[in-house]
Amino acid sequence: MVKFSEEQLVEFNRLVARYPEGKQKSALLPVLHLAQDSFGGWLSSETMDYVASLLQIKPIEVYEVATFYSMYNLKPVGKYLFEVCQTGPCMVSGCDDIIDYIKSKLNISVGETTPDGLFTLKTVECLGACGYAPMMQLGKYYREHLTKEKVDAIIAECKAQSN
Amino acid sequence: MGVKLLLEKAHIPGIRTYEVYRREGGYRSVEKALQSMTPEAIVEEVKKSGLRGRGGAGFPAGMKWSFIAKPEGVPRHLVCNADESEPGTFKDRYLMEFLPHLLIEGLIVASFALGSNNTYIYIRGEYAWIVDILETAINEAKANGWLGENILNSGFDCNIHVQRGAGAYICGEETALIESLEGKRGNPRIKPPFPAIKGLWQRPTVVNNVETLAAVVPIINIGGDEYAKIGVGRSTGTKLISACGNINKPGVYEIDMTVSVEEFIYSDEYCGGIANGKRLKACIPGGSSVPILPANLLLKTAKGETRYMNYESLSDGGFATGSMMGSGGFIILDEDQCIVKNTYTLARFYRHESCGQCSPCREGTGWMEKLLLRLEKGEGKMSDIDLLWDIQRKIEGNTICPLGDAAAWPVAAAIRHFRDEFEWHVTHAQEAQTRNFGLAHYADPIHVPVTA
Ligand SMILES: Cc1cc2nc3c(=O)[nH]c(=O)nc-3n(C[C@H](O)[C@H](O)[C@H](O)COP(=O)(O)O)c2cc1C
Ligand code: SF4
Ligand code: FES
């Protein structure tokens, strides 16, 4: 069963307290981030129903939002999610080569996860790092000025971390 | 070196912390505003400064503030738009990462002017680590008496909250942002009513860009009149430009708006010229939504005058031969770049980001993406180019929010100025798969007259 820990509930309450009485639905986006981070990196329907009950709103109100925003994963993803930007400014700075390199290195296509469940490759639209292209988001942080060598190092770093 | 009002102190070690920021003169504008000015006087000062919204539309900030409704007993809100998702734009991120207290300082003054006791920063979800930076700064400000209750004994209470989005460009549009802040899908609202009358939770609301709100600090410090003397005409003060693409020194630059486009691109103080010794082909000067210009029309207007980095000069010639200042996202394309492919990636972006409420935008963006991909792959027909033109015209002006226009303009401008390159993708379909079209007649610094 999905349930926030004591610590996560403290954070939940902090988030809800930012809005006026009766406007707790406003906390939905941040609470979904918290839920996704807490329950395996994606939002199952069980997780979404739980969030709905906590915020005292209808489950459909949560589904509507979870399906609208690209950062919520509605399917399980690998432990390390590579989100590589592919919009114009990154394209003119060579992101296609980096995407191809990651594909061949991990032997997966865009949208796929490696069989060991470690890596998922996703292409995303402009992340506001156009001057530091090519780039990707990995967890909370950006990895910028990507080269093939840097990609190798990142993959090695993730593998080492997961051991 | 031009005047710097925002980034002047960005390179001081530790400026991100409260101690250093305060030691360097931070929070003086809050002292001045809360201890010696009325909210009305602050609005007047911002009006005098001529400050125009830095989020893209360039609407005068002081005027926007003066529109806020003040019904008895109804709370009002200031919302800071930190959604920054327009391709090519990464200036707000720079401000928030390096000078978080500058934004907080501006927010306190603006909140006082507008009477907002609970102010929200809506930040794009991907900037997750910046949320921590902002919350640290807010806590420091609060611990030092700049936020909370009865700030500086003025009787004014203010709290600032940071709300993370979750990946949706459309939430940068102010009414979509408000919907999102209410915990809903980011579907823009039909206006009127405008947010100044009915915004967040149906309360009077002002939405301003990060840079706009940071600029309030120097305006209060030096006065609106002094601020207005910087720059030229209705382009007052300084502007942050995020420069990217094929240049030697991508990054965020603060300019006073008297710099020429040529100087901005080629001088070492700014972009440092085109990378790898290549030549300039084209530029999107104000974020992906604004019209792309070929080199010849970028450096000089159609009348042959020098083009400058300001609102008026960048839009000189209208959409026929000019572009827009937009959000300040300055994207440079060198001679090796393919206009068709670049336009395709932008069309894909807008299809991905359309909220789907209006059929011209929802259907049109997808259709344009398909046609552009077909042309890019060498499978297009001549008639596809006219079809693209037709679709973009039918989107523009026929939608609830300006995302429709923003999707239409890049396609229109690419065809307007680079039609021969599109045609070449049809007539030389095979060749187009192995090499790029190159500069053709857009080369700098040759100036050719261009017909609309
Ligand atoms: C599709 C779309 C996306 C937008 N994205 C942003 C954004 O990321 N940041 C921003 O400040 N303004 C954005 N805007 C403009 C806002 O609607 C609004 O005009 C702006 O936040 C007002 O602030 P300002 O007057 O200080 O510029 C966007 C507008 C549209 C139509
Ligand atoms: S123009 Fe596009 S993004 Fe804007 S409201 Fe209509 S469908 Fe949504
Ligand atoms: S285009 Fe890739 S970060 Fe902006």
XYZ file of C-alpha atoms and ligand atoms in Angstrom:
658
model
C 0.000 0.000 0.000
C 1.272 3.493 -0.798
C 1.510 5.758 2.178
C 3.756 8.731 2.965
C 6.216 8.314 5.814
C 6.056 10.666 8.806
C 8.755 12.799 7.235
C 6.959 12.925 3.892
C 3.753 13.906 5.676
C 5.555 16.847 7.264
C 6.564 17.982 3.782
C 3.007 17.385 2.551
C 1.643 19.598 5.312
C 4.204 22.298 4.568
C 3.103 22.307 0.927
C -0.603 22.532 1.740
C -0.068 25.300 4.314
C 1.077 27.680 1.564
C -2.460 28.144 0.263
C -5.574 29.702 1.766
C -8.172 27.603 3.600
C -10.081 25.401 1.226
C -7.598 25.895 -1.622
C -5.562 22.802 -0.807
C -6.002 21.569 -4.387
C -3.386 24.166 -5.327
C -0.808 21.887 -3.753
C -1.545 19.155 -6.282
C 1.475 19.649 -8.561
C 4.066 19.765 -5.762
C 2.371 16.858 -3.975
C 2.502 14.770 -7.153
C 6.231 15.502 -7.399
C 6.617 14.363 -3.809
C 4.600 11.221 -4.496
C 6.561 10.397 -7.642
C 9.853 10.803 -5.805
C 8.588 8.750 -2.864
C 6.973 5.864 -4.715
C 9.452 4.561 -7.255
C 9.732 7.405 -9.776
C 6.302 7.088 -11.330
C 2.619 7.585 -10.545
C 0.514 4.434 -10.375
C -3.258 4.761 -10.155
C -2.968 3.665 -6.560
C -0.569 6.547 -5.879
C -2.852 9.012 -7.623
C -5.886 7.810 -5.653
C -3.904 8.199 -2.458
C -2.963 11.781 -3.389
C -6.629 12.497 -4.141
C -7.689 11.233 -0.733
C -5.009 13.271 1.035
C -6.043 16.454 -0.741
C -9.737 15.645 -0.443
C -10.366 15.952 -4.169
C -11.775 13.500 -6.715
C -9.371 10.987 -8.276
C -10.298 12.307 -11.739
C -8.926 15.717 -10.750
C -5.585 14.061 -10.112
C -5.607 11.952 -13.311
C -6.403 15.054 -15.387
C -3.350 16.810 -14.056
C -0.999 13.835 -14.026
C -1.680 13.197 -17.718
C -1.233 16.853 -18.718
C 2.277 17.530 -17.437
C 5.275 15.864 -19.054
C 7.303 15.399 -15.872
C 4.922 12.878 -14.367
C 5.713 9.329 -15.416
C 2.633 7.202 -15.806
C 4.695 4.076 -16.394
C 7.692 2.739 -14.474
C 11.020 4.130 -15.680
C 14.600 3.029 -15.187
C 16.501 3.980 -12.107
C 18.345 6.609 -14.131
C 16.250 8.633 -16.529
C 18.232 10.409 -19.263
C 16.120 13.259 -20.582
C 17.960 14.726 -23.537
C 16.786 18.005 -25.038
C 16.165 17.964 -28.776
C 14.705 21.411 -29.532
C 16.179 23.857 -32.110
C 19.022 25.456 -30.127
C 20.213 22.051 -28.882
C 19.770 20.614 -32.371
C 22.040 23.253 -33.928
C 24.547 22.494 -31.192
C 24.702 18.780 -32.013
C 22.223 17.000 -29.727
C 21.327 14.468 -32.440
C 24.824 12.965 -32.234
C 24.557 12.693 -28.471
C 21.149 11.013 -28.662
C 22.486 8.537 -31.241
C 25.506 7.859 -29.096
C 23.414 7.142 -25.984
C 21.163 4.863 -28.024
C 24.084 2.792 -29.286
C 25.871 2.805 -25.970
C 22.817 1.586 -24.026
C 21.454 -0.371 -26.948
C 17.942 1.043 -26.556
C 15.721 3.396 -28.543
C 14.168 6.582 -27.313
C 11.420 5.725 -24.825
C 12.946 2.381 -23.873
C 14.510 1.072 -20.690
C 17.563 -1.202 -20.516
C 16.713 -4.825 -19.568
C 18.482 -4.425 -16.222
C 16.071 -1.608 -15.392
C 18.880 0.895 -14.879
C 18.502 3.361 -17.733
C 15.629 4.971 -19.605
C 16.246 7.312 -22.539
C 13.735 10.051 -23.239
C 13.907 13.054 -25.544
C 12.440 16.257 -24.179
C 11.787 19.785 -25.375
C 13.824 22.838 -24.353
C 14.890 22.747 -20.712
C 16.275 26.272 -20.520
C 19.907 25.334 -20.929
C 20.252 26.236 -24.605
C 23.567 28.027 -24.115
C 25.085 24.975 -22.487
C 23.988 22.481 -25.149
C 23.892 19.568 -25.734
C 22.359 18.771 -22.376
C 20.166 16.424 -20.445
C 18.342 16.265 -17.159
C 19.358 13.466 -14.820
C 17.315 13.411 -11.659
C 17.256 16.804 -10.047
C 20.180 18.256 -11.961
C 21.260 19.167 -15.473
C 24.273 17.698 -17.234
C 25.491 20.228 -19.747
C 28.047 20.633 -22.556
C 27.644 16.908 -23.273
C 30.281 15.084 -25.285
C 30.631 11.362 -25.934
C 33.278 11.197 -23.207
C 30.949 12.903 -20.753
C 28.149 10.488 -21.613
C 30.521 7.579 -20.947
C 31.447 9.083 -17.604
C 27.807 9.646 -16.628
C 26.862 6.078 -17.476
C 29.825 4.780 -15.476
C 28.897 7.038 -12.584
C 25.320 5.718 -12.528
C 26.472 2.114 -12.711
C 28.919 2.640 -9.861
C 26.226 4.328 -7.788
C 23.732 1.522 -8.306
C 26.128 -1.168 -7.051
C 31.292 48.161 -21.050
C 27.634 48.988 -20.900
C 25.671 49.806 -17.774
C 24.835 46.834 -15.577
C 21.945 47.099 -13.152
C 21.082 43.470 -12.551
C 24.204 41.390 -13.056
C 26.725 43.936 -11.809
C 27.384 41.890 -8.670
C 26.751 38.427 -10.101
C 30.415 37.480 -9.995
C 31.104 38.404 -6.395
C 31.939 35.202 -4.510
C 29.161 34.263 -2.109
C 26.648 36.767 -3.534
C 24.068 33.997 -3.388
C 24.152 34.181 0.412
C 22.329 36.775 2.463
C 25.433 38.110 4.250
C 27.347 38.952 1.114
C 24.287 40.222 -0.733
C 23.382 42.544 2.143
C 26.982 43.704 2.585
C 26.983 44.650 -1.101
C 24.029 46.946 -0.575
C 21.209 44.442 -0.931
C 17.713 45.149 0.422
C 18.216 48.923 0.332
C 15.243 49.216 -1.998
C 13.034 47.493 0.563
C 14.155 49.958 3.239
C 13.498 52.885 0.940
C 10.146 51.596 -0.284
C 8.657 50.415 2.990
C 9.964 53.274 5.119
C 9.618 56.277 2.866
C 7.221 55.506 0.025
C 3.541 54.722 -0.396
C 2.439 51.853 -2.640
C 1.080 54.442 -5.094
C 4.430 56.235 -5.188
C 6.179 52.978 -6.041
C 3.769 52.316 -8.903
C 4.420 55.894 -10.113
C 8.159 55.320 -9.992
C 7.872 52.119 -12.015
C 5.666 53.928 -14.521
C 8.255 56.683 -14.866
C 11.002 54.133 -15.430
C 9.332 52.958 -18.613
C 10.082 49.346 -17.595
C 8.463 46.944 -20.022
C 7.606 43.375 -19.141
C 10.590 41.123 -19.791
C 8.558 37.935 -20.249
C 8.010 38.460 -23.949
C 5.102 40.790 -24.567
C 6.847 43.972 -23.426
C 3.787 45.447 -21.707
C 4.617 48.452 -19.464
C 4.928 47.105 -15.916
C 3.786 50.236 -14.074
C 0.646 50.427 -16.148
C -0.129 46.762 -15.475
C 0.256 47.385 -11.749
C -2.100 50.340 -11.852
C -4.844 48.130 -13.344
C -5.080 45.826 -10.332
C -8.555 45.915 -8.816
C -8.849 46.663 -5.113
C -12.219 45.395 -3.960
C -12.757 45.753 -0.215
C -11.756 42.719 1.826
C -10.474 40.624 -1.098
C -6.794 39.595 -0.935
C -4.614 40.417 -3.928
C -1.677 38.405 -5.221
C 1.569 38.951 -7.022
C 2.755 35.935 -8.995
C 6.263 35.741 -10.368
C 6.462 33.939 -13.684
C 9.578 31.748 -13.567
C 8.261 29.175 -15.997
C 10.921 30.116 -18.572
C 10.332 27.548 -21.302
C 10.611 29.482 -24.542
C 13.358 27.768 -26.553
C 16.475 29.919 -26.530
C 15.620 31.558 -23.209
C 17.620 30.851 -20.049
C 18.093 34.266 -18.474
C 15.657 33.942 -15.550
C 17.410 30.782 -14.520
C 20.711 32.675 -14.403
C 19.217 35.418 -12.243
C 17.639 32.960 -9.834
C 20.689 30.720 -9.606
C 23.233 33.436 -9.035
C 21.261 36.319 -7.533
C 18.288 34.777 -5.746
C 18.166 37.649 -3.246
C 17.812 40.196 -6.039
C 14.576 38.519 -7.086
C 13.358 38.219 -3.494
C 14.147 41.890 -2.915
C 12.205 42.927 -6.012
C 9.328 40.692 -4.994
C 9.045 42.302 -1.568
C 8.902 45.815 -3.025
C 6.424 44.773 -5.720
C 4.289 42.886 -3.200
C 4.155 46.014 -1.029
C 3.179 48.161 -4.018
C 0.411 45.755 -5.003
C -0.706 44.779 -1.512
C 0.134 41.098 -1.891
C 0.612 39.364 1.459
C 1.135 35.976 -0.150
C 3.270 36.061 -3.249
C 4.014 33.018 -5.373
C 6.950 32.177 -7.584
C 5.812 29.680 -10.198
C 8.960 27.990 -11.465
C 9.218 25.406 -14.216
C 9.398 21.933 -12.685
C 12.698 21.025 -14.330
C 14.518 23.798 -12.431
C 14.263 21.574 -9.356
C 17.563 22.588 -7.771
C 16.747 26.282 -8.146
C 13.734 25.766 -5.884
C 16.212 24.956 -3.100
C 18.273 28.057 -3.867
C 15.164 30.253 -3.752
C 13.787 28.679 -0.600
C 17.131 29.121 1.136
C 17.151 32.792 0.139
C 13.550 33.219 1.329
C 14.380 31.656 4.690
C 17.434 33.889 5.063
C 15.387 36.962 4.204
C 12.741 35.925 6.675
C 15.279 35.265 9.434
C 16.599 38.787 8.903
C 13.227 40.467 9.069
C 12.642 41.195 5.371
C 9.721 38.794 5.136
C 7.029 37.703 7.555
C 4.934 39.971 9.718
C 5.183 43.726 10.065
C 8.299 44.068 7.914
C 10.503 46.978 9.118
C 7.608 48.096 11.335
C 5.719 49.154 8.255
C 2.645 47.138 9.168
C 3.105 45.186 5.942
C 3.113 41.371 6.079
C 4.511 39.295 3.270
C 5.349 35.671 2.588
C 6.805 34.250 -0.595
C 6.128 30.669 -1.680
C 7.813 28.732 -4.459
C 5.604 26.476 -6.543
C 7.075 23.986 -8.980
C 5.406 23.330 -12.303
C 5.703 19.934 -13.925
C 6.745 20.340 -17.536
C 4.397 22.398 -19.707
C 5.497 25.417 -21.745
C 1.925 26.651 -21.864
C 2.030 27.336 -18.115
C 4.202 30.356 -18.944
C 1.062 31.972 -20.382
C -0.264 33.906 -17.436
C -3.779 32.507 -17.211
C -2.551 28.931 -17.755
C -0.023 29.604 -15.013
C -2.830 30.650 -12.693
C -4.806 27.511 -13.519
C -1.723 25.426 -12.805
C -1.164 27.243 -9.528
C -4.712 26.252 -8.630
C -3.768 22.609 -9.166
C -5.338 22.171 -12.592
C -4.294 21.464 -16.174
C -2.591 24.425 -17.798
C -5.463 25.475 -20.034
C -5.379 29.226 -20.719
C -8.500 31.133 -19.718
C -10.562 33.253 -22.026
C -9.910 36.950 -21.352
C -11.618 39.088 -20.126
C -11.758 38.923 -17.194
C -8.080 39.779 -16.963
C -6.029 38.526 -14.011
C -5.873 42.073 -12.630
C -9.608 41.729 -11.959
C -10.031 37.969 -11.487
C -6.863 35.936 -11.303
C -5.615 33.413 -8.784
C -8.616 32.004 -6.866
C -10.694 34.697 -8.611
C -8.745 37.368 -6.767
C -7.004 40.363 -8.361
C -3.590 39.161 -9.515
C -0.540 40.560 -11.237
C 1.743 38.155 -13.092
C 5.222 39.423 -13.918
C 8.375 37.877 -15.256
C 11.414 37.222 -13.024
C 13.574 39.814 -14.776
C 10.807 42.441 -14.645
C 10.533 42.020 -10.884
C 14.293 42.061 -10.358
C 14.459 45.334 -12.302
C 12.229 46.961 -9.686
C 15.238 46.979 -7.333
C 17.443 49.362 -9.366
C 14.379 51.426 -10.272
C 13.638 52.115 -6.618
C 17.321 52.610 -5.801
C 18.157 55.100 -8.547
C 14.646 56.384 -9.263
C 12.414 55.901 -12.274
C 13.717 58.952 -14.108
C 17.338 57.837 -13.887
C 16.400 54.342 -15.014
C 14.547 55.772 -18.000
C 17.690 57.632 -19.116
C 19.426 54.309 -19.747
C 18.707 52.765 -23.101
C 16.897 54.455 -25.943
C 13.332 55.564 -26.688
C 10.778 53.203 -25.208
C 13.479 50.581 -24.600
C 14.532 51.834 -21.204
C 16.898 50.256 -18.718
C 18.868 47.104 -19.321
C 17.828 43.757 -20.762
C 19.141 40.281 -20.172
C 19.873 38.389 -23.350
C 20.502 34.657 -23.332
C 22.644 33.927 -26.349
C 22.995 30.435 -27.786
C 23.535 28.433 -30.944
C 26.651 28.637 -33.089
C 28.563 31.369 -31.278
C 31.875 31.371 -29.439
C 30.529 32.541 -26.104
C 27.015 31.366 -25.356
C 25.667 32.739 -22.108
C 23.595 35.417 -20.418
C 24.501 39.048 -21.065
C 23.083 42.238 -19.677
C 22.940 44.965 -22.282
C 21.749 48.504 -22.280
C 19.641 48.620 -25.359
C 21.952 50.825 -27.420
C 24.177 47.954 -28.581
C 23.973 47.078 -32.281
C 23.154 43.514 -33.258
C 26.469 43.312 -35.079
C 28.414 44.364 -31.998
C 26.439 41.944 -29.858
C 27.281 39.016 -32.107
C 30.877 39.836 -32.974
C 32.380 41.672 -30.030
C 34.298 39.755 -27.400
C 32.296 41.425 -24.673
C 29.263 39.461 -25.830
C 28.895 36.478 -28.173
C 32.473 36.627 -29.454
C 31.581 35.892 -33.078
C 30.414 32.800 -34.902
C 31.972 29.551 -33.703
C 34.574 27.607 -35.701
C 35.213 30.495 -38.069
C 31.900 29.902 -39.814
C 29.661 32.552 -41.239
C 26.389 33.826 -39.881
C 23.341 32.512 -41.693
C 20.330 33.418 -39.605
C 19.156 34.410 -36.175
C 16.061 34.101 -34.050
C 16.583 37.144 -31.862
C 13.896 36.869 -29.185
C 13.062 33.256 -28.389
C 11.716 30.564 -30.712
C 8.358 32.265 -31.259
C 9.679 35.357 -32.980
C 10.424 35.533 -36.706
C 13.779 34.205 -37.883
C 15.856 36.684 -39.871
C 18.542 36.004 -42.471
C 21.936 37.599 -41.743
C 21.459 40.501 -44.098
C 18.187 41.616 -42.497
C 19.490 40.961 -39.023
C 22.432 43.317 -39.072
C 20.684 46.034 -41.053
C 17.036 46.927 -41.450
C 15.406 46.837 -44.883
C 16.132 50.568 -45.096
C 19.820 49.823 -44.700
C 20.070 51.261 -41.187
C 22.009 49.576 -38.408
C 19.819 47.277 -36.363
C 20.058 47.560 -32.583
C 19.270 45.219 -29.724
C 16.094 46.949 -28.558
C 12.333 46.576 -28.850
C 11.852 49.144 -31.632
C 14.844 48.349 -33.791
C 14.409 44.570 -33.715
C 10.815 44.962 -34.835
C 11.631 47.572 -37.483
C 10.018 46.494 -40.739
C 7.243 44.526 -39.041
C 7.076 40.852 -39.791
C 7.936 41.454 -43.453
C 11.553 42.352 -42.746
C 11.859 42.562 -38.962
C 11.420 40.421 -35.891
C 10.910 41.010 -32.148
C 12.757 41.404 -28.870
C 10.484 38.770 -27.309
C 11.986 37.086 -24.275
C 15.587 37.867 -25.187
C 16.436 34.342 -26.289
C 18.999 35.005 -29.010
C 19.610 31.962 -31.231
C 22.352 32.053 -33.858
C 22.515 29.674 -36.811
C 25.710 29.341 -38.840
C 26.130 28.485 -42.510
C 25.925 24.725 -41.839
C 22.457 24.819 -40.333
C 19.364 23.673 -42.142
C 16.433 26.063 -41.870
C 13.910 23.350 -42.702
C 15.164 21.104 -39.934
C 15.329 23.942 -37.437
C 11.769 24.952 -38.284
C 10.704 21.329 -37.957
C 12.082 21.054 -34.412
C 10.243 24.219 -33.449
C 6.996 22.978 -34.994
C 7.397 19.752 -33.042
C 7.915 21.791 -29.904
C 4.669 23.738 -30.378
C 2.699 20.585 -31.228
C 4.026 19.013 -28.047
C 3.141 22.079 -25.985
C -0.298 22.937 -27.388
C -2.838 22.487 -24.605
C -5.361 21.254 -27.142
C -8.267 23.556 -26.316
C -8.549 25.263 -29.708
C -8.751 23.208 -32.861
C -6.633 25.514 -35.093
C -3.737 25.222 -32.648
C -4.205 21.562 -31.733
C -4.647 20.325 -35.310
C -2.542 22.952 -37.058
C 0.619 22.443 -35.030
C 0.569 18.694 -35.643
C -0.100 19.134 -39.321
C 2.736 21.628 -39.740
C 5.092 19.292 -37.911
C 4.199 16.429 -40.258
C 4.671 18.506 -43.393
C 7.983 19.891 -42.198
C 9.286 16.450 -41.330
C 8.274 15.240 -44.780
C 10.120 18.120 -46.436
C 13.119 17.628 -44.207
C 13.343 13.960 -45.152
C 13.169 14.809 -48.842
C 9.680 13.363 -49.243
C 7.853 16.648 -49.584
C 6.049 18.232 -52.519
C 6.175 21.816 -53.751
C 2.538 22.221 -52.739
C 3.452 21.354 -49.136
C 5.194 24.700 -48.837
C 2.042 26.562 -49.818
C 0.010 24.326 -47.577
C 2.287 25.217 -44.640
C 1.811 28.876 -45.404
C -1.929 28.386 -45.510
C -2.093 26.470 -42.228
C -0.022 28.979 -40.278
C -2.233 31.801 -41.551
C -5.321 29.977 -40.364
C -3.910 29.473 -36.872
C -2.726 33.021 -36.333
C -5.284 35.116 -34.516
C -7.834 32.319 -34.244
C -6.994 30.896 -30.865
C -7.646 31.511 -27.166
C -4.045 32.264 -26.270
C -0.996 33.469 -28.177
C 0.634 30.028 -28.360
C -1.146 29.599 -31.661
C 0.528 32.729 -33.037
C 3.823 31.658 -31.498
C 3.599 28.401 -33.445
C 2.601 30.122 -36.673
C 5.214 32.887 -36.794
C 8.382 30.762 -36.967
C 6.967 28.776 -39.881
C 5.786 31.893 -41.674
C 9.116 33.668 -41.274
C 11.146 30.650 -42.358
C 9.154 30.365 -45.568
C 9.114 34.117 -46.112
C 12.890 34.463 -45.980
C 14.153 31.010 -46.922
C 11.640 29.773 -49.453
C 14.357 28.746 -51.894
C 15.834 26.456 -49.260
C 12.447 24.777 -48.759
C 12.066 24.405 -52.513
C 15.555 22.967 -52.789
C 14.488 20.246 -50.346
C 11.875 19.258 -52.924
C 13.852 19.731 -56.130
C 17.062 18.254 -54.718
C 15.530 15.759 -52.321
C 18.462 13.322 -52.502
C 21.137 15.951 -52.157
C 19.313 17.528 -49.221
C 19.860 14.304 -47.308
C 23.611 14.499 -47.660
C 24.416 18.176 -47.334
C 22.953 21.437 -46.200
C 21.804 24.247 -48.413
C 24.424 26.599 -47.062
C 24.354 30.356 -47.050
C 22.981 31.080 -50.515
C 22.477 34.814 -50.733
C 21.974 35.388 -47.010
C 25.648 35.792 -46.348
C 26.915 38.483 -44.082
C 27.922 41.130 -44.791
C 26.379 41.318 -48.266
C 23.116 43.169 -48.187
C 20.465 42.227 -50.676
C 17.070 43.826 -50.852
C 14.449 41.390 -49.669
C 10.878 41.327 -50.782
C 8.236 40.367 -48.283
C 2.706 30.317 -24.679
C 3.243 31.397 -23.802
C 4.326 31.146 -22.976
C 4.829 32.127 -22.131
N 5.885 31.822 -21.341
C 6.357 32.765 -20.486
C 7.423 32.456 -19.590
O 7.956 31.345 -19.580
N 7.851 33.426 -18.748
C 7.277 34.661 -18.714
O 7.679 35.501 -17.918
N 6.270 34.980 -19.551
C 5.786 34.058 -20.423
N 4.734 34.381 -21.233
C 4.133 35.716 -21.113
C 3.126 35.755 -19.976
O 1.848 35.387 -20.461
C 2.986 37.142 -19.370
O 2.776 38.043 -20.395
C 4.196 37.575 -18.607
O 4.531 36.662 -17.610
C 3.940 38.908 -17.988
O 5.075 39.361 -17.303
P 5.847 40.661 -17.783
O 4.822 41.699 -18.091
O 6.691 40.996 -16.621
O 6.630 40.270 -18.981
C 4.234 33.398 -22.107
C 3.156 33.657 -22.958
C 2.675 32.682 -23.794
C 1.526 32.988 -24.669
S -3.829 28.485 -28.679
Fe -3.113 26.386 -28.329
S -2.129 26.468 -26.337
Fe -3.377 28.341 -26.484
S -5.347 27.803 -25.568
Fe -5.530 27.330 -27.731
S -4.922 25.158 -27.950
Fe -4.228 25.882 -25.940
S 16.869 23.925 -26.718
Fe 17.762 22.433 -25.445
S 17.827 23.432 -23.547
Fe 16.865 24.899 -24.798
